[in-house]
């Protein structure tokens, strides 16, 4: 028997991520996306202009960290803080560890864990728990359990910080059609809060979910990344889409919403429209944060 192989097989069976997280192209896309968002959202923790609530020796947990883009940057920016990243994918965690080693970061640790299950940390272990774009795998019924686990893991007064997004708004007819198919596919897969399958639906409900989990002083910060042609963000987001449109096709085919030829034509048209002179687009994200009550 191969215990490592059995563990990886169990992880694959539990993995609800709608893309293939083991694909090297998805690994590259996630690293690119992390860098793009870190820059265009105003920094790693822009909600705290006076400085994040991270004491010297403080501890931060990054949920479903992927290849570790946000966590690695945080560990570099705050060398006296201990950062932990967890993800369900063994190969992605190994990549993140290699990145930490190559940068000489000794204050960051990556571990394989499924955030939809109880996490192997003691109570009151962290000052900050972060999660970004969990919509790609989270089931609606899993959110209350995850937030309860976050509350358990946070110290009194600790911060939960979650950033989620809806699909971008654009002037590309083909891309809007692909967005509609993706939103419908998420609804069909049971991974959407949308009432009618036209949106992802996570952003309207996220503040309430955080409040219902018992967090106090819940606040919101909206970020808008304009990636119209000739803006600074156009090429980085366009590059993300070139990979995303290819990687999302197996999910759309699996959900039976289009055939291969239809998707091929839509993707070709969307790529052309995203490069047209009049193309306009806006990517909106919502960060919600709150505090564990002082006990």
mmCIF file of N, CA and C in Angstrom, residues 22 35 43 45 47 90 104 142 148 180 188 210 233 239 243 264:
data_model
loop_
_atom_site.group_PDB
_atom_site.id
_atom_site.type_symbol
_atom_site.label_atom_id
_atom_site.label_comp_id
_atom_site.label_asym_id
_atom_site.label_seq_id
_atom_site.Cartn_x
_atom_site.Cartn_y
_atom_site.Cartn_z
ATOM 1 N N UNK A 22 -5.065 20.304 -9.857
ATOM 2 C CA UNK A 22 -3.783 19.632 -10.047
ATOM 3 C C UNK A 22 -3.130 19.996 -11.384
ATOM 4 N N UNK A 35 -0.933 37.736 -7.543
ATOM 5 C CA UNK A 35 -0.117 38.927 -7.743
ATOM 6 C C UNK A 35 -0.973 40.090 -8.243
ATOM 7 N N UNK A 43 -3.279 46.451 -1.789
ATOM 8 C CA UNK A 43 -2.346 45.887 -0.822
ATOM 9 C C UNK A 43 -2.872 44.619 -0.190
ATOM 10 N N UNK A 45 -3.606 44.053 3.152
ATOM 11 C CA UNK A 45 -4.628 44.281 4.180
ATOM 12 C C UNK A 45 -5.067 45.747 4.132
ATOM 13 N N UNK A 47 -7.778 47.194 4.491
ATOM 14 C CA UNK A 47 -8.838 47.603 5.411
ATOM 15 C C UNK A 47 -8.286 48.231 6.689
ATOM 16 N N UNK A 90 -2.032 18.400 -2.189
ATOM 17 C CA UNK A 90 -0.663 18.093 -1.788
ATOM 18 C C UNK A 90 0.346 18.739 -2.737
ATOM 19 N N UNK A 104 13.642 32.296 1.124
ATOM 20 C CA UNK A 104 14.279 32.350 2.438
ATOM 21 C C UNK A 104 13.348 32.772 3.552
ATOM 22 N N UNK A 142 -21.712 24.641 3.618
ATOM 23 C CA UNK A 142 -20.427 24.521 4.318
ATOM 24 C C UNK A 142 -19.981 25.833 4.961
ATOM 25 N N UNK A 148 -17.770 28.874 11.850
ATOM 26 C CA UNK A 148 -17.706 28.420 13.247
ATOM 27 C C UNK A 148 -16.303 27.918 13.581
ATOM 28 N N UNK A 180 -22.589 33.841 -18.035
ATOM 29 C CA UNK A 180 -23.929 33.318 -17.756
ATOM 30 C C UNK A 180 -23.915 31.794 -17.661
ATOM 31 N N UNK A 188 -26.292 24.735 -10.950
ATOM 32 C CA UNK A 188 -26.627 23.334 -11.218
ATOM 33 C C UNK A 188 -25.791 22.385 -10.369
ATOM 34 N N UNK A 210 -21.237 36.092 8.274
ATOM 35 C CA UNK A 210 -20.211 36.423 9.279
ATOM 36 C C UNK A 210 -20.872 36.860 10.582
ATOM 37 N N UNK A 233 -4.687 47.536 -15.545
ATOM 38 C CA UNK A 233 -5.082 46.174 -15.172
ATOM 39 C C UNK A 233 -5.535 45.335 -16.361
ATOM 40 N N UNK A 239 -4.820 38.236 -19.257
ATOM 41 C CA UNK A 239 -3.964 37.051 -19.190
ATOM 42 C C UNK A 239 -4.591 35.980 -18.298
ATOM 43 N N UNK A 243 -6.223 31.913 -19.544
ATOM 44 C CA UNK A 243 -6.073 30.612 -18.891
ATOM 45 C C UNK A 243 -7.408 30.109 -18.356
ATOM 46 N N UNK A 264 -15.871 26.483 -27.922
ATOM 47 C CA UNK A 264 -14.710 26.922 -28.704
ATOM 48 C C UNK A 264 -14.998 28.239 -29.417
#
